[in-house]
Short mmCIF file of C-alpha atoms in Angstrom, two decimals:
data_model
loop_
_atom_site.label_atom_id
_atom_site.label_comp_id
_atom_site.label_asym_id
_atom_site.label_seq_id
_atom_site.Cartn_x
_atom_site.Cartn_y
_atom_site.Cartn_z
CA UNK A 1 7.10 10.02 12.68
CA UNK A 2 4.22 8.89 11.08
CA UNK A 3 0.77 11.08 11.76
CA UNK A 4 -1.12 9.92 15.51
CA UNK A 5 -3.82 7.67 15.39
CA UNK A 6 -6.63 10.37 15.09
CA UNK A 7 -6.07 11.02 11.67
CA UNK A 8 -7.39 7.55 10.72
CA UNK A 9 -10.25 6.84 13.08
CA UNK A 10 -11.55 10.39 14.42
CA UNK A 11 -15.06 11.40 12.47
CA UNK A 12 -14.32 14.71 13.61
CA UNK A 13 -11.36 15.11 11.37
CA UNK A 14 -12.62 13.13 8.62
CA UNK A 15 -15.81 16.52 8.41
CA UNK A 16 -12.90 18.35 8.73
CA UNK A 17 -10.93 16.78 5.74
CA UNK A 18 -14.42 16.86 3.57
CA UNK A 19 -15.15 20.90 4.71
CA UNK A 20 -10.90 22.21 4.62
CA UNK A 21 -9.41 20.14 1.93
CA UNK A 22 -12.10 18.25 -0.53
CA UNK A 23 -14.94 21.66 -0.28
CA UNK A 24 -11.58 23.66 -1.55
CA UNK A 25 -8.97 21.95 -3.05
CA UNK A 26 -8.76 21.74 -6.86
CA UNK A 27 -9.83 17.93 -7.83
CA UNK A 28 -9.31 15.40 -10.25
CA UNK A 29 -12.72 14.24 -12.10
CA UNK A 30 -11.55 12.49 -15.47
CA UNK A 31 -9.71 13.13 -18.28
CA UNK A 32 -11.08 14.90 -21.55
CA UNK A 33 -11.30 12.30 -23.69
CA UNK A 34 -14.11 10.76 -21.89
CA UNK A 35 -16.31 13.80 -23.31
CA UNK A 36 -14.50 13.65 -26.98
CA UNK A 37 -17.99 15.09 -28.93
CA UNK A 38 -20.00 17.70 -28.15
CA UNK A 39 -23.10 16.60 -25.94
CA UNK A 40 -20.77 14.27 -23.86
CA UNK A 41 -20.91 14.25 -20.47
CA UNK A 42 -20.07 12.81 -16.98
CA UNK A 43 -21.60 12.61 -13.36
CA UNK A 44 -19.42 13.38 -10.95
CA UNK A 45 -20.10 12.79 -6.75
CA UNK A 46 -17.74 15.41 -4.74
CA UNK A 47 -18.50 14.82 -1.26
CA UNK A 48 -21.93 14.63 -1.38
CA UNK A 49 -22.52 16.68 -4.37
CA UNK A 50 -23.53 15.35 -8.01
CA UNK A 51 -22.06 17.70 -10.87
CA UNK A 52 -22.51 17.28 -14.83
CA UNK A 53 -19.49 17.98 -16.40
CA UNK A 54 -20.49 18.33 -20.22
CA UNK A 55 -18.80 19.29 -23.60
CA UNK A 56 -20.78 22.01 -25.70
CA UNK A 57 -20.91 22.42 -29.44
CA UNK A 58 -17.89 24.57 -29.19
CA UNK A 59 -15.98 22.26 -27.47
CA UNK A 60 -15.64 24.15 -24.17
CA UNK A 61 -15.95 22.32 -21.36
CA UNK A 62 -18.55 23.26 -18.53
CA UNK A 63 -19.16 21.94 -15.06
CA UNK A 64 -22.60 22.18 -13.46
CA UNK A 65 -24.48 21.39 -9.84
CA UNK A 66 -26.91 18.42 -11.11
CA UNK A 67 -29.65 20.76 -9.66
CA UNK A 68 -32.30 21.83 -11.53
CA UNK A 69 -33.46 25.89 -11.10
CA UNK A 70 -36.99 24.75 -10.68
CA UNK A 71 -37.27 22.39 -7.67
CA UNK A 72 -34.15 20.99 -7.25
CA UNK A 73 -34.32 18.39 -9.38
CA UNK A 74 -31.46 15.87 -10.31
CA UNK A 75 -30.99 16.23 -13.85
CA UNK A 76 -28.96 13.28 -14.63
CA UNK A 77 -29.02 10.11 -13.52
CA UNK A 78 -26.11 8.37 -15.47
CA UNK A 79 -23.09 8.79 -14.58
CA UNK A 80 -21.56 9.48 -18.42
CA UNK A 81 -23.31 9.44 -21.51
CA UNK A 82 -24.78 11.59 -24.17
CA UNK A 83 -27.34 14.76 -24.62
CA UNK A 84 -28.03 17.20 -27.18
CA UNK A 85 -29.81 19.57 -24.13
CA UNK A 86 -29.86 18.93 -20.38
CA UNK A 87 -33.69 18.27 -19.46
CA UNK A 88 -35.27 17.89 -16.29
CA UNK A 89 -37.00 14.71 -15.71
CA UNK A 90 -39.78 16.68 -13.35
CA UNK A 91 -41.14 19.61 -15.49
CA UNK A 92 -39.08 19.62 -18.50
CA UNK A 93 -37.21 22.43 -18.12
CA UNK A 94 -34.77 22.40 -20.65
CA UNK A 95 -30.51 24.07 -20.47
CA UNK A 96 -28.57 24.41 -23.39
CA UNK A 97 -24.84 22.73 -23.32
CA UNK A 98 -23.76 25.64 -21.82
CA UNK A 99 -25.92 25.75 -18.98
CA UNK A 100 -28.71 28.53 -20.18
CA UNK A 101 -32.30 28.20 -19.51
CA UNK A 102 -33.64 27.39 -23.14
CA UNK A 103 -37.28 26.18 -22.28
CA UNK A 104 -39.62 26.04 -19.06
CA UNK A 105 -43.08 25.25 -20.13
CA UNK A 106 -45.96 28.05 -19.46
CA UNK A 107 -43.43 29.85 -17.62
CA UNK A 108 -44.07 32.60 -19.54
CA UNK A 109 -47.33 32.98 -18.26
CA UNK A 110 -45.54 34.04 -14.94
CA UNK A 111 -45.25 37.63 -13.98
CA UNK A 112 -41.50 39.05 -14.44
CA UNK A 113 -39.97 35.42 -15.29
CA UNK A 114 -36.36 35.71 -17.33
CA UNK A 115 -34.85 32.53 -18.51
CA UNK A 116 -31.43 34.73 -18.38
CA UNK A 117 -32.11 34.40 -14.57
CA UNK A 118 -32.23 30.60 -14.12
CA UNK A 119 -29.36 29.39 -15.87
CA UNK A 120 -27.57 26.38 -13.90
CA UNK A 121 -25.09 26.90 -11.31
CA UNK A 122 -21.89 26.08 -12.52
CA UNK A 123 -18.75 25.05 -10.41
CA UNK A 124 -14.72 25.64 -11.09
CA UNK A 125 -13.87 24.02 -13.49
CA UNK A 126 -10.36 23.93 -15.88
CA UNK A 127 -8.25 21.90 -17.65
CA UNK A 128 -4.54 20.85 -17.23
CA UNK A 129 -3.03 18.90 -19.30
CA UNK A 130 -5.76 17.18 -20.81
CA UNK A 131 -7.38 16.01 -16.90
CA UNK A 132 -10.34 18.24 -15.89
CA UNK A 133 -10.15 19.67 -12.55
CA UNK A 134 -13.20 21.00 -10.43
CA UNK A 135 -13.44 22.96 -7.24
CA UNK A 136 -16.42 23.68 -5.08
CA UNK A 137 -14.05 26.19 -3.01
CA UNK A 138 -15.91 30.43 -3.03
CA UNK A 139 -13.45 32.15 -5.51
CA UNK A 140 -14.04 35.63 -3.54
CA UNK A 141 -12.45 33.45 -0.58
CA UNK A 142 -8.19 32.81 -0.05
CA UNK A 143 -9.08 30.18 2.47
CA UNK A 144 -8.54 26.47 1.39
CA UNK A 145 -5.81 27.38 -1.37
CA UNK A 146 -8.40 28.63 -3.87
CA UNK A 147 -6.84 30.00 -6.71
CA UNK A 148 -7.31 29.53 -10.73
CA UNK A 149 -5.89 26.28 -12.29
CA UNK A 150 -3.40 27.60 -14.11
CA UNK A 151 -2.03 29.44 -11.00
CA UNK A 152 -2.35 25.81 -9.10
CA UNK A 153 -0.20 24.19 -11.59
CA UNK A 154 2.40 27.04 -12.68
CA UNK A 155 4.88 25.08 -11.02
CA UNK A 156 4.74 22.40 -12.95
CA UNK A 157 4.35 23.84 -15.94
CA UNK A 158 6.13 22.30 -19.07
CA UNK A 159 7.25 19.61 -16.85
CA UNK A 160 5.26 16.32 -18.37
CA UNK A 161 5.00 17.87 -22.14
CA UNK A 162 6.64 14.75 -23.54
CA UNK A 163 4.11 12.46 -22.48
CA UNK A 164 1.47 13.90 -24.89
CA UNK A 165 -1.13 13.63 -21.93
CA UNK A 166 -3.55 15.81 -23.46
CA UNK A 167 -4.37 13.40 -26.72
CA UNK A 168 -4.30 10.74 -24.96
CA UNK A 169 -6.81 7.85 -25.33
CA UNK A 170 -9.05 5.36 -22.73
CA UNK A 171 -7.95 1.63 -22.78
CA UNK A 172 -9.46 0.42 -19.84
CA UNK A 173 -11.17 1.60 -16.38
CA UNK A 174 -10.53 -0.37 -13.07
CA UNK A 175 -12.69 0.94 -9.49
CA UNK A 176 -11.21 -0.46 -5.98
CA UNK A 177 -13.46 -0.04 -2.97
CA UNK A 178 -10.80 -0.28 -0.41
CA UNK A 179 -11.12 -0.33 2.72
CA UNK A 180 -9.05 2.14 4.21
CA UNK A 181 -8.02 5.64 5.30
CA UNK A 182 -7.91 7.81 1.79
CA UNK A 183 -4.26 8.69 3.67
CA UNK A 184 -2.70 5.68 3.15
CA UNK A 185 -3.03 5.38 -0.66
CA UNK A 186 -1.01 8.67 -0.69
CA UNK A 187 1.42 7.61 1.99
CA UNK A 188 1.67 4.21 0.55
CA UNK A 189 2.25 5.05 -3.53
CA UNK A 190 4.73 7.35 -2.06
CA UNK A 191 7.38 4.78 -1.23
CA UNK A 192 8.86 1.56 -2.38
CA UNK A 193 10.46 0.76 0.82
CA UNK A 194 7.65 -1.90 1.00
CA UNK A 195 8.17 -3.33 -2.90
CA UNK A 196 10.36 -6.79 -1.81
CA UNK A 197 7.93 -8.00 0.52
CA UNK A 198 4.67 -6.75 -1.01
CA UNK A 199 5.84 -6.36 -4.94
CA UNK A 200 8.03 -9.23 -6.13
CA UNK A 201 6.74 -8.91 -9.87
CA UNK A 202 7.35 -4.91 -9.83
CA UNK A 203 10.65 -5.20 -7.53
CA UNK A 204 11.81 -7.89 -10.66
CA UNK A 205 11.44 -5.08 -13.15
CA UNK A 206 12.08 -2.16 -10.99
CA UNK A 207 14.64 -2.48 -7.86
CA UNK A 208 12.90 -0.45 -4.78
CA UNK A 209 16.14 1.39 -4.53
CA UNK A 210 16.56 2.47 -7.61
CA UNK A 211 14.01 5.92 -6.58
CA UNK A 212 14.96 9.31 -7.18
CA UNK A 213 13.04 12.26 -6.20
CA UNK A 214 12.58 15.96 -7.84
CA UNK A 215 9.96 17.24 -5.94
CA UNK A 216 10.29 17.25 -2.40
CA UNK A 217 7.73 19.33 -0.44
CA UNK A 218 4.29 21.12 -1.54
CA UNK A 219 1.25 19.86 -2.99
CA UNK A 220 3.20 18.04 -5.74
CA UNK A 221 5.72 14.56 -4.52
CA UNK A 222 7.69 12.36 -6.41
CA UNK A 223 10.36 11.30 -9.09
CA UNK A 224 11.24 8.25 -10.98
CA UNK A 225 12.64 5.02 -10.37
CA UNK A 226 14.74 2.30 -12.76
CA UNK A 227 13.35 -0.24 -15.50
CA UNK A 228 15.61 -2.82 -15.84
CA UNK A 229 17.03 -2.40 -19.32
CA UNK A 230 15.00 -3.75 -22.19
CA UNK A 231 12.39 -4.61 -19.80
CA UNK A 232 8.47 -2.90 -19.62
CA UNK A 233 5.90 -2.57 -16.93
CA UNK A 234 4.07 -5.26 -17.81
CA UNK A 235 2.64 -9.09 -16.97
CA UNK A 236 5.26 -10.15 -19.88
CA UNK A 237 8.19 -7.80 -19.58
CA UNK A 238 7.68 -5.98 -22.89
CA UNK A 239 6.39 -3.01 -23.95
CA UNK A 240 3.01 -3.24 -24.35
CA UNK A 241 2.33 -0.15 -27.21
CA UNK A 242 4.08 2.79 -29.14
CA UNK A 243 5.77 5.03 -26.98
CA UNK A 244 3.24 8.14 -25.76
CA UNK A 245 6.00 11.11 -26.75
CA UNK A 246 9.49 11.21 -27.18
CA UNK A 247 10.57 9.82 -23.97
CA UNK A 248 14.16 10.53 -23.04
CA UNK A 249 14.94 7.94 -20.88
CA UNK A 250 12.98 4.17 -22.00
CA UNK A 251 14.16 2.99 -18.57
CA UNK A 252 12.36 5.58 -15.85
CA UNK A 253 8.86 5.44 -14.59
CA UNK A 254 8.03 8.60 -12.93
CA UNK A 255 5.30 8.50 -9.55
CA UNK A 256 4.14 11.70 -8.46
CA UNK A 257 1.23 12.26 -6.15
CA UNK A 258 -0.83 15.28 -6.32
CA UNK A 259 -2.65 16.61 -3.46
CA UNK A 260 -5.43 15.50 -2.75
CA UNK A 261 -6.74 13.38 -4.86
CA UNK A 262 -4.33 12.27 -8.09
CA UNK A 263 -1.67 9.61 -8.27
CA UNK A 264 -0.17 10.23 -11.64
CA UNK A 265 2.11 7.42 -13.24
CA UNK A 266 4.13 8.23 -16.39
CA UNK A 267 5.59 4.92 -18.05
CA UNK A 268 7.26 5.34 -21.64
CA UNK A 269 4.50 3.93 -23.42
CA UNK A 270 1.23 4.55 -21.26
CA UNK A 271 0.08 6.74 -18.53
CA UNK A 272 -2.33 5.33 -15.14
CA UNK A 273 -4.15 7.85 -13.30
CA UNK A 274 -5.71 7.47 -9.72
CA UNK A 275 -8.18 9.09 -8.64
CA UNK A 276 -9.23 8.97 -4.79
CA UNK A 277 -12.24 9.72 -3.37
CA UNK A 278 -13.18 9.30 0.11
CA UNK A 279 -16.58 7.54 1.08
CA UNK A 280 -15.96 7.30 5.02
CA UNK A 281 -12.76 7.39 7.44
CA UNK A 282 -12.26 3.40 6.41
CA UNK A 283 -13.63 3.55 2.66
CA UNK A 284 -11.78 4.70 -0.13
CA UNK A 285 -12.94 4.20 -4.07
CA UNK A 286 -10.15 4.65 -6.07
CA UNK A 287 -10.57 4.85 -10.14
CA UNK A 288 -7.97 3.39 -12.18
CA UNK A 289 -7.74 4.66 -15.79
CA UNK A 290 -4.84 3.68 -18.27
CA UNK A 291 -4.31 6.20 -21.34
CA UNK A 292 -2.21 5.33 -24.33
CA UNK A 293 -1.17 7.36 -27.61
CA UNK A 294 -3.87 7.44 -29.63
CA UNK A 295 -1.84 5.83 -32.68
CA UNK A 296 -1.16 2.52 -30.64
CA UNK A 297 -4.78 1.59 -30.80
CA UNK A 298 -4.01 0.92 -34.71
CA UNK A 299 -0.91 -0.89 -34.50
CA UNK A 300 -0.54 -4.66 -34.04
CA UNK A 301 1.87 -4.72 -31.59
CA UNK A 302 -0.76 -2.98 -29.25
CA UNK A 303 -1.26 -5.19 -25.93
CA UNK A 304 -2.76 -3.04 -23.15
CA UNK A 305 -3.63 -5.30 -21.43
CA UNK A 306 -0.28 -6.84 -20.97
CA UNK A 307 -0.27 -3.59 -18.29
CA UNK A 308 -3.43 -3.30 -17.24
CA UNK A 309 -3.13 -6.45 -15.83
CA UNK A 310 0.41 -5.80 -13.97
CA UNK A 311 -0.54 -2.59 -12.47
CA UNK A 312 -4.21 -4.56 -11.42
CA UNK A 313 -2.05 -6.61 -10.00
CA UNK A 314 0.38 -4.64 -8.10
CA UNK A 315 -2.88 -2.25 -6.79
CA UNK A 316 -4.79 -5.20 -5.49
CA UNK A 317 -1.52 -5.76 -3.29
CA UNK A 318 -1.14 -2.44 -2.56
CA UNK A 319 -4.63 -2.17 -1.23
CA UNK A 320 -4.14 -5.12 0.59
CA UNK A 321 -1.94 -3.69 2.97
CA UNK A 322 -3.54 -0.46 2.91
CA UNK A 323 -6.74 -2.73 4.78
CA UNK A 324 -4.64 -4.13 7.13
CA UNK A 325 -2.51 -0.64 8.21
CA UNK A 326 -6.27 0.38 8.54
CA UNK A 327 -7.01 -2.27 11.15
CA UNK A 328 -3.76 -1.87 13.07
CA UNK A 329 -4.57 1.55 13.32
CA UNK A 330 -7.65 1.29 15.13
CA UNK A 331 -6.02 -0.88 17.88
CA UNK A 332 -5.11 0.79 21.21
CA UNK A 333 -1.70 -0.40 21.02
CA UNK A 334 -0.91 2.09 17.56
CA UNK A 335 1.61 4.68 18.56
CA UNK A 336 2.83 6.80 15.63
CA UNK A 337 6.21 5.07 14.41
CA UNK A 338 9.71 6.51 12.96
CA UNK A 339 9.54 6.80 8.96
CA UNK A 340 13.00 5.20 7.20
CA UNK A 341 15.23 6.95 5.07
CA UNK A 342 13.32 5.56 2.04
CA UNK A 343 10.08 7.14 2.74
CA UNK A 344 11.09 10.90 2.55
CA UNK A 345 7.93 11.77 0.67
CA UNK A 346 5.36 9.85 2.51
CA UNK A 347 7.08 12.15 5.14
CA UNK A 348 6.60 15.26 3.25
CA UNK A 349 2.84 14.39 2.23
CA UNK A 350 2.35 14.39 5.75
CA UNK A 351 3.35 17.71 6.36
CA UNK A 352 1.82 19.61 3.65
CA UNK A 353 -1.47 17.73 4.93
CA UNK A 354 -0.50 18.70 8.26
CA UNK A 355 -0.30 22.35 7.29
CA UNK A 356 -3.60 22.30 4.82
CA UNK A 357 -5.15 21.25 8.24
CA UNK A 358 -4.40 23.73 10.71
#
């Protein structure tokens, strides 16, 4: 059955989601490539918290509270662009890439002051495969699933190396402010069951059928469905750029959700990444990004936006009926209702949340 109505309208479960899942659950801020040089960085919001997630001349990358260890600050303002120091807007105080206190002006004047003391606070941080990841979860804690990166994603290890995601490049950036549950996103890229009525374009390309599924219950969902032969995921049909790897099948597109806030596409010649983040029990922003090899960007057979345009498409529908679930919800006449053998995994996303929430 599907979850009771509480889970879409109740504000006491929504500070429950924010404080048990999104306060310590590993989540999805942007892939590396949008910090390529040293001094590049990003502004991140995590439910209610600003972080600066910056590249230093060494290439590591480091994830920081926008706080400054003065007076509290906000350091940055933008939400990407590029620095050779971090530098308070207030009193100058000045952090190196890596986060050290490098200059606080007649500080030194002050009895028992250390710069070594007043570095910034840094969050989680790590990499996998090419995405950056952050937590704001206590590592000294077990509560909330809180464990390294690496250890998060051991089971899926190896499992996406052809798709090169690491090198991959930016084409284009899409936000959605949708108005809706951050639920039904997952619950709703989780089956096809509604593709004929809501996806004629996609269901011409792709039969709704067609879905197979390798991962079944957990954190991670999803499998692959059918391209028709010789056909792309695309306004025209075609493929749209040079192939991201060495793809073994040309005629799969793999869907996998990843708990809680990552919807990860893999097509055979470009990846689209979600990410969700929730702004209020009804509001949902969702970031778009589409990554291709970073050899198609040369070629003249290169049209991204041949699928940035089809998968603009398809989301605008897809958060069309998202809105209205929302509304239907909120009526007094919702009763939870009996999920169809095609929508196993919107099943199974249900229960893991279920579980994370006890």
């Amino acid at each position: 059955m599907s979850l009771p109505q509480k889970y879409f309208v109740s504000p006491e479960i929504f500070a429950k989601e924010r404080a048990g899942i999104f306060s310590k659950e590993w989540l999805l801020v942007g892939h590396q490539s949008r910090i390529r040089d040293a001094g590049d960085y990003i502004v991140q919001q995590v439910i209610g918290e600003s972080l600066i997630v910056i590249r230093d001349k060494t290439g590591e990358i480091h994830g920081f509270f926008n706080v400054c260890r003065h007076r509290g600050t906000r350091l940055k303002e933008d939400t990407c662009g590029h620095a050779s120091t971090i530098q308070c807007p207030y009193h100058a105080w000045t952090y190196g890439l890596d986060g050290r206190l490098v200059g606080a002006p007649h500080m030194e004047q002050v009895p028992g002051f250390d710069k070594a003391d007043y570095s910034l606070h840094r969050v989680n941080l790590g990499l996998w495969e090419g995405f950056i990841f952050v937590n704001l979860g206590d590592a000294s804690t077990e509560r909330g699933g809180y464990r390294s990166l690496e250890d998060w994603f051991a089971p899926l290890k190896g499992k996406f190396s052809h798709w090169n995601m690491s090198i991959l490049q930016p084409a284009k950036r899409i936000e959605y402010d949708v108005h809706a549950n951050w639920k039904l996103m997952f619950e709703n890229y989780s089956e096809c069951y509604h593709c004929p009525g809501v996806h004629p374009q996609l269901q011409k390309v792709s039969p709704y059928d067609s879905a197979e599924n390798d991962l079944r219950e957990g954190p991670f969902l999803g499998g692959f469905m059918k391209i028709n032969p010789g056909k792309s995921l695309t306004m025209s049909g075609n493929a749209c750029a040079a192939f991201v790897g060495k793809i073994e099948n040309l005629q799969q597109v793999f869907y996998y959700s990843i708990f809680p806030n990552m919807l990860l596409s893999l097509h055979p010649e470009y990846v689209m990444v979600h990410q969700l983040w929730p702004q209020s029990l009804e509001r949902t922003l969702i970031v778009c990004d589409w990554l291709f090899h970073p050899d198609a960007f040369d070629r003249k057979d290169f049209r991204p936006e041949d699928a940035i345009e089809f998968w603009d498409m398809t989301n605008k529908q897809d958060w069309h009926v998202c809105e209205l679930s929302q509304q239907g919800l909120a009526s007094c006449a919702y009763q939870p209702g009996p999920y169809s053998s095609r929508e196993s995994i919107p099943a199974a996303w249900d229960e893991y949340y279920l579980r994370i929430m006890k």
